[in-house]
mmCIF file of C-alpha atoms in Angstrom:
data_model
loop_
_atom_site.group_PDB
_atom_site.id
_atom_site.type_symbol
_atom_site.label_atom_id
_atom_site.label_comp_id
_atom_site.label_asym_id
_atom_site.label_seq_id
_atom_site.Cartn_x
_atom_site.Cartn_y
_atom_site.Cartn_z
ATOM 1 C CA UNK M 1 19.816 -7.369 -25.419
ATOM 2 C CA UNK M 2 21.741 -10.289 -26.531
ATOM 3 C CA UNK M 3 23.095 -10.667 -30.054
ATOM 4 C CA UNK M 4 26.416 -10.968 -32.275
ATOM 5 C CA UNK M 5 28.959 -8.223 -32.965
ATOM 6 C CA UNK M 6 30.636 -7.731 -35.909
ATOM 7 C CA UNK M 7 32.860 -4.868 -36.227
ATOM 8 C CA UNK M 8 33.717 -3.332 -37.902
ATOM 9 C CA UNK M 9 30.680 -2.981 -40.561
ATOM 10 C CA UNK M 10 33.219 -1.719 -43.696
ATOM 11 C CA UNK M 11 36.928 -2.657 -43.558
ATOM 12 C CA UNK M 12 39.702 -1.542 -46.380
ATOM 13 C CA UNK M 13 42.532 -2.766 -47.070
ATOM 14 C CA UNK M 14 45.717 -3.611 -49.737
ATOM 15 C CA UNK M 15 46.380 -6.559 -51.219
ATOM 16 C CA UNK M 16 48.904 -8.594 -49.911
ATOM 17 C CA UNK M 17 47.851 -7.299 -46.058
ATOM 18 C CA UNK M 18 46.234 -9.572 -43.506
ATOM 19 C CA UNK M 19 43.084 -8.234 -41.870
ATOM 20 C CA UNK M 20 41.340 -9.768 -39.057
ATOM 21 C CA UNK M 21 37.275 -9.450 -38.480
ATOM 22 C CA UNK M 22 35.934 -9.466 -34.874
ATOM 23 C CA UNK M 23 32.831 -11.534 -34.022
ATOM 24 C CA UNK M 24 31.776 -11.383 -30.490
ATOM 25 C CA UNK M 25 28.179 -13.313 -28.876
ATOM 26 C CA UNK M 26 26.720 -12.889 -25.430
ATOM 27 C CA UNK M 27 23.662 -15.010 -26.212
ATOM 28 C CA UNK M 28 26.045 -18.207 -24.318
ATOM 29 C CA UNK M 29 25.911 -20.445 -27.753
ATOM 30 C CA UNK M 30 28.577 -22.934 -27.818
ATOM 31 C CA UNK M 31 28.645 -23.312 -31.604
ATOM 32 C CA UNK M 32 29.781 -19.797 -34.209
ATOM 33 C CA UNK M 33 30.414 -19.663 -37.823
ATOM 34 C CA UNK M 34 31.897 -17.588 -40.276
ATOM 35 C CA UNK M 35 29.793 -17.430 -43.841
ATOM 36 C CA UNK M 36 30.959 -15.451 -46.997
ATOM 37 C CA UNK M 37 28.343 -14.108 -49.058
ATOM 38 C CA UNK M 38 29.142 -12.733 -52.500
ATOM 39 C CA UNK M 39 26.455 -10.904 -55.144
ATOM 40 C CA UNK M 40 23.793 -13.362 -56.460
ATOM 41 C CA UNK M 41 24.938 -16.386 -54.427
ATOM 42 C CA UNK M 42 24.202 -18.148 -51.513
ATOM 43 C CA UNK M 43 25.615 -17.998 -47.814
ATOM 44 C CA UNK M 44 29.341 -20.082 -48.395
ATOM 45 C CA UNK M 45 30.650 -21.646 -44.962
ATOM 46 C CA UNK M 46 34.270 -20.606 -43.978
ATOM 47 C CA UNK M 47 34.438 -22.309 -40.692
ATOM 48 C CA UNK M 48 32.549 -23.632 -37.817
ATOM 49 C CA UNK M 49 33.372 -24.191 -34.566
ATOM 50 C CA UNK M 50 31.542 -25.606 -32.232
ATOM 51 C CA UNK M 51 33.240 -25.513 -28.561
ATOM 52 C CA UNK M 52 36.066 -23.600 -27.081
ATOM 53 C CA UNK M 53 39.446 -24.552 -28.554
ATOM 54 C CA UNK M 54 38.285 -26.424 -31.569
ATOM 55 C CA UNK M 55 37.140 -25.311 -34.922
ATOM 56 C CA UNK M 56 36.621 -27.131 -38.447
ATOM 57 C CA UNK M 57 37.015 -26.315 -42.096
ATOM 58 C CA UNK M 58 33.790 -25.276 -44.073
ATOM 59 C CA UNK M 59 33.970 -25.248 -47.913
ATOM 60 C CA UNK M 60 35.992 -22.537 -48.450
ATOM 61 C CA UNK M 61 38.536 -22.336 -46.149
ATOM 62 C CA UNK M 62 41.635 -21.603 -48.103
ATOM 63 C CA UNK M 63 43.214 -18.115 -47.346
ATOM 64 C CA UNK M 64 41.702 -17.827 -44.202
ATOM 65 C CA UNK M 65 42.301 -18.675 -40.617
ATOM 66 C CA UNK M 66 39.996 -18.389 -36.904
ATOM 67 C CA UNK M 67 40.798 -19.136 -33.334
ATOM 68 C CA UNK M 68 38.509 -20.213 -30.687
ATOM 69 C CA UNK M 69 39.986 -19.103 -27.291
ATOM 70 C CA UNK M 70 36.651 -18.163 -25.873
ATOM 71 C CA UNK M 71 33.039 -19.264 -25.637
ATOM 72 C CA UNK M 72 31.933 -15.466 -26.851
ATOM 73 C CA UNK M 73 34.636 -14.478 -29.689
ATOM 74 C CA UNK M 74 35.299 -16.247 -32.641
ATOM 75 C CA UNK M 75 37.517 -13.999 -35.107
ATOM 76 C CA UNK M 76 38.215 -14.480 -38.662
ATOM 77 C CA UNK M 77 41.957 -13.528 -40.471
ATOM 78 C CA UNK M 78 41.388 -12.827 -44.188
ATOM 79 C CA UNK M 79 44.955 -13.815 -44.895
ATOM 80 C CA UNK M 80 46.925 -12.708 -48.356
ATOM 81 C CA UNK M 81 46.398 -15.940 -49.868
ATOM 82 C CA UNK M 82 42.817 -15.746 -49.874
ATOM 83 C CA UNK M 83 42.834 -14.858 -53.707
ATOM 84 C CA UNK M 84 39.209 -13.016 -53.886
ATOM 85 C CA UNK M 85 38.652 -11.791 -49.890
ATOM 86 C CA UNK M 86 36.387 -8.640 -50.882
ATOM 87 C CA UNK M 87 33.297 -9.931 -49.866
ATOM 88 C CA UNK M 88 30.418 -9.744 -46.882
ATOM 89 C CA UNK M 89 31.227 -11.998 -44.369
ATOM 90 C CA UNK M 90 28.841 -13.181 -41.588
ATOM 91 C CA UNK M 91 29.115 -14.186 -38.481
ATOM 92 C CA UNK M 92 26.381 -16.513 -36.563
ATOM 93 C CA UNK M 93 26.054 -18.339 -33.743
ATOM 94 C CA UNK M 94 23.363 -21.321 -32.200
ATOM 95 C CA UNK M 95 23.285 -23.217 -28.805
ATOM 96 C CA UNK M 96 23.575 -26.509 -30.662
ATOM 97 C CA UNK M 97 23.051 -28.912 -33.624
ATOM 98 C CA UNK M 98 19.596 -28.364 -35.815
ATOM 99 C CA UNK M 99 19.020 -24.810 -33.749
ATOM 100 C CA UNK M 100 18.247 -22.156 -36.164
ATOM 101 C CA UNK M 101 21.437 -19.502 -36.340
ATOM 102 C CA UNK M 102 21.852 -16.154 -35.139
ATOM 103 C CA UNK M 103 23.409 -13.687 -37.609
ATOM 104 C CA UNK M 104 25.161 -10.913 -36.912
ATOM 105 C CA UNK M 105 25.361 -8.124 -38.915
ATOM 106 C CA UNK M 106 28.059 -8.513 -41.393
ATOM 107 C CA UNK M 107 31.457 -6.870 -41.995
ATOM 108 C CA UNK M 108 31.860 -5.701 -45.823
ATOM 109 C CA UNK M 109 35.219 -6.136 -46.366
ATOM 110 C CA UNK M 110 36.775 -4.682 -49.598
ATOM 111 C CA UNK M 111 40.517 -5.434 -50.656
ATOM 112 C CA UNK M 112 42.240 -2.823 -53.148
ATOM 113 C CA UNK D 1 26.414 -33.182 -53.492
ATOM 114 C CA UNK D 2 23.762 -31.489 -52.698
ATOM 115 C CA UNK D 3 22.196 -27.989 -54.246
ATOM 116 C CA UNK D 4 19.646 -25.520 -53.654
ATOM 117 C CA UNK D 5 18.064 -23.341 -56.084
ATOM 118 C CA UNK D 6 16.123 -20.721 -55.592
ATOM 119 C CA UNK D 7 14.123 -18.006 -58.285
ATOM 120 C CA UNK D 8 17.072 -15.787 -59.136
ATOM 121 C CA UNK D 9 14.635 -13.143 -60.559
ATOM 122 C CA UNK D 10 12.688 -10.673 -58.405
ATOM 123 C CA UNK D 11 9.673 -11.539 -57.423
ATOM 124 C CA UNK D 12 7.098 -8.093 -57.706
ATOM 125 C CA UNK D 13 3.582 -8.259 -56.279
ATOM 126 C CA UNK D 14 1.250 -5.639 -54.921
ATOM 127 C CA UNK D 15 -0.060 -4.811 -51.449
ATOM 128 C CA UNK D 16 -2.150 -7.353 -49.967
ATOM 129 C CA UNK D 17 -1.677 -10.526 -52.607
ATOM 130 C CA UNK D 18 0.277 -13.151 -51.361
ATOM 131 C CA UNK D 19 3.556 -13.692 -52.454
ATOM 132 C CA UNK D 20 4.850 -17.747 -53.065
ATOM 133 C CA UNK D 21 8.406 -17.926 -52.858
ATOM 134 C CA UNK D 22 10.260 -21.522 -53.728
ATOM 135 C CA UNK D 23 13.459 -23.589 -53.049
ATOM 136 C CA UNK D 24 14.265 -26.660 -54.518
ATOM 137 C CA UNK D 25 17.049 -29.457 -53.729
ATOM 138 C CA UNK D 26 18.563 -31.694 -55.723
ATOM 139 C CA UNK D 27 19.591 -34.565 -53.858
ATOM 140 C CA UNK D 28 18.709 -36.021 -50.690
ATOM 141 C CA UNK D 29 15.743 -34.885 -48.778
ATOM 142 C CA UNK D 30 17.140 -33.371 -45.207
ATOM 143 C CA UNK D 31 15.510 -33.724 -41.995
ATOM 144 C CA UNK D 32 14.506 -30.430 -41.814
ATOM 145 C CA UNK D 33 14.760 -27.120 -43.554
ATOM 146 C CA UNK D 34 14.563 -23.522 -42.749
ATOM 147 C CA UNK D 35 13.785 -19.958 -44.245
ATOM 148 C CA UNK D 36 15.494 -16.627 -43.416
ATOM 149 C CA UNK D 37 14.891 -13.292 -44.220
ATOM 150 C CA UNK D 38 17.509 -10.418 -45.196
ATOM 151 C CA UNK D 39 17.337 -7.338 -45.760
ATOM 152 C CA UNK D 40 19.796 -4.815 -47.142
ATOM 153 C CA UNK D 41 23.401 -4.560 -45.613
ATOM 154 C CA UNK D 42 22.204 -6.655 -42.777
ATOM 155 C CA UNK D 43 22.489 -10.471 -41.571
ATOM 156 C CA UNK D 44 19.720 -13.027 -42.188
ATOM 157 C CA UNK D 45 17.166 -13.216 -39.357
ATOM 158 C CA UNK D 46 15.602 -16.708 -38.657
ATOM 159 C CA UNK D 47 11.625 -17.154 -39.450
ATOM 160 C CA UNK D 48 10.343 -20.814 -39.573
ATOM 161 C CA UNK D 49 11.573 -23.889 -39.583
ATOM 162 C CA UNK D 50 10.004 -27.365 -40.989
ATOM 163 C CA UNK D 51 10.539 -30.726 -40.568
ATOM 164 C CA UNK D 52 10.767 -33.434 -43.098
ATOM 165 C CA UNK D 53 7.602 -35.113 -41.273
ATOM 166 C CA UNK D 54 5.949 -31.840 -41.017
ATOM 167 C CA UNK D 55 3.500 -30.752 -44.325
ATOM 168 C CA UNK D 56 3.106 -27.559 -43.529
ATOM 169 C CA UNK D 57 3.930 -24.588 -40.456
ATOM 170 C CA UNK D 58 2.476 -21.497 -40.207
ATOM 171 C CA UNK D 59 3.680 -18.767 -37.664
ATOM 172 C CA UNK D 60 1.289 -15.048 -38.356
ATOM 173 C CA UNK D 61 0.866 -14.289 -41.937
ATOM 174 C CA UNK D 62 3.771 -16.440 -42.480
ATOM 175 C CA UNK D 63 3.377 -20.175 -44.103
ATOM 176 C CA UNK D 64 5.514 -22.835 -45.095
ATOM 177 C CA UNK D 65 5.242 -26.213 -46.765
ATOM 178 C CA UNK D 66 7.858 -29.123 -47.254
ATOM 179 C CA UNK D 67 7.177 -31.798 -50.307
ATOM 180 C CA UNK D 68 9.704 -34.390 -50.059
ATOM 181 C CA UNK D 69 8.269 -36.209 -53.291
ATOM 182 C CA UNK D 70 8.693 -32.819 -55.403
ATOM 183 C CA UNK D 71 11.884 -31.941 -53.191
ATOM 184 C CA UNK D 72 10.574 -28.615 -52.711
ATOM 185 C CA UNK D 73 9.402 -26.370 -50.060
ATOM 186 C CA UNK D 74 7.245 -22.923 -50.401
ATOM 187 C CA UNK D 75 7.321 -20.242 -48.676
ATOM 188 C CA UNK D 76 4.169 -17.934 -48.378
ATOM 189 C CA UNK D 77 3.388 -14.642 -47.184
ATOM 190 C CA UNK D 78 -0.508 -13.472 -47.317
ATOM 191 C CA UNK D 79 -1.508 -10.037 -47.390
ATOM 192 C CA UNK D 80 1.680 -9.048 -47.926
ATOM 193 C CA UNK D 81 2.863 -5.308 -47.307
ATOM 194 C CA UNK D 82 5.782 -2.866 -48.624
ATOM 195 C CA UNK D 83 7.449 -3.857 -45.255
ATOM 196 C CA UNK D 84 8.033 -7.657 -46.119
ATOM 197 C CA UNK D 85 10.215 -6.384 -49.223
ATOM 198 C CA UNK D 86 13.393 -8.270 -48.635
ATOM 199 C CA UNK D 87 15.795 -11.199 -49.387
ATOM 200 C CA UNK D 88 14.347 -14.457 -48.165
ATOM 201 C CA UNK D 89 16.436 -17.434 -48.240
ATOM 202 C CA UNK D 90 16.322 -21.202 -47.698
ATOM 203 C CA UNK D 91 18.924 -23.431 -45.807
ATOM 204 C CA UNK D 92 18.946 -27.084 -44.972
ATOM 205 C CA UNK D 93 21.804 -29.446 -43.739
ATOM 206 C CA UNK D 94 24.465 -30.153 -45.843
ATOM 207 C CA UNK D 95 23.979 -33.684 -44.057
ATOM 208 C CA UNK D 96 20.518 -35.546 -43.659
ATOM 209 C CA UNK D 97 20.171 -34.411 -40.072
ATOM 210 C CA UNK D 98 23.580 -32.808 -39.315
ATOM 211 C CA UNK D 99 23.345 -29.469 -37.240
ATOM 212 C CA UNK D 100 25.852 -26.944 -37.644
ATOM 213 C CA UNK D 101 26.665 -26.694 -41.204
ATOM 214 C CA UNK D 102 23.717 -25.412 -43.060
ATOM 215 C CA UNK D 103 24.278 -25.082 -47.203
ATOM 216 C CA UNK D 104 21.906 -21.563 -48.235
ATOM 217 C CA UNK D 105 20.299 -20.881 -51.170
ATOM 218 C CA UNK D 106 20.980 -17.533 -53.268
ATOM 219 C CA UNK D 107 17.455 -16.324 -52.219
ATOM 220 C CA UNK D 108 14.907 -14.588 -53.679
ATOM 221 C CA UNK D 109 13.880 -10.955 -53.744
ATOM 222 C CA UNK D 110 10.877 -10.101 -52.969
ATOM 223 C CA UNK D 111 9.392 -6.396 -53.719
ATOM 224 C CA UNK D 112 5.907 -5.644 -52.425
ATOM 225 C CA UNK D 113 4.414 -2.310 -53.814
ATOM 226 C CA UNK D 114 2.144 -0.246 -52.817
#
């Protein structure tokens, strides 16, 4: 079956520590994303990227950071200046502009 | 820039009515627009998209309509059941007809009981 990986589904961590989120698609999309979700509010963009070695800034993009070294993984750092990180994030992917996204499903990350 | 709002409140209904669910935009009227459904703990899952020249698209008991006058669409499930209870949520381009980067309402909650 093809789909998007997240793993893994609950991550912990201290403040002040980077933590990186794994996203992984075998469905052959060239574009991913990374969306933050937080209680009562809508889907925020992190970043986008869509084909191998290039990526752009969604809204939100302060305190974190994402490589794109391969058409199937597109991983996320929560760095220590991201000032709120606990959050869900999502991952999702599409084989192009206006295509509807595939989600995966979610890493809930929760910083202490 | 533009906004989406959806009902914030929980939408309750009982087995079998149909449930109307609604998203409204503020500015400009994209080329398209789509709804998703989520459920707890898990990622949205894609269900229907509409185009700004399409009125209305249906797919099962599933039905959607797009009024670029009102700037709204509606989302409509008939003869709906306990398993439809979930988070549904709109999306259109943050751009006219851009792909890619899709702003999201906060969705709606829908309960269907018994």
């Amino acid at each position: 079956d093809g789909g998007i990986t997240q793993s893994p589904k609950y991550l912990f961590r201290k403040e002040g520590q980077n933590v990186t989120l794994s996203c992984e698609q075998n469905l052959n999309h060239d574009a991913m994303y990374w969306y933050r979700q937080d209680p009562g509010q809508g889907l925020r963009l992190i970043y986008y990227s869509q084909i191998v070695n290039d990526f752009q800034k969604g809204d939100i993009a302060e305190g974190y950071s994402v490589s794109r070294e391969k058409k199937e993984s597109f991983p996320l750092t929560v760095t220590s200046a991201q000032k709120n990180p606990t959050a869900f994030y999502l991952c999702a992917s599409n084989p192009g502009s206006r295509s509807p996204l595939h989600f995966g499903n979610g890493t809930r990350l929760t910083v202490t | 820039s533009q906004k989406i709002e959806q009902n914030s409140e929980a939408l309750n209904i009982q087995e079998g009515k149909t449930a109307t669910l609604t998203c409204n935009y503020t500015n400009y009227s994209p080329a398209y627009l789509q709804w998703y459904r989520q459920d707890p703990g898990r990622g949205p899952v894609f269900l229907l998209l509409i185009r700004e020249n399409e009125k209305e698209k249906r797919k099962e008991r599933l039905k959607v309509t797009f009024d670029t006058t009102l700037k709204q669409s509606l989302f409509h499930i008939t003869a709906s059941q306990p398993a439809d209870s979930a988070t549904y949520l709109c999306a259109l381009p943050e751009i006219y007809n851009q792909g890619g980067k899709l702003i999201f309402g906060q969705g709606t909650e829908l309960s269907v009981k018994p």
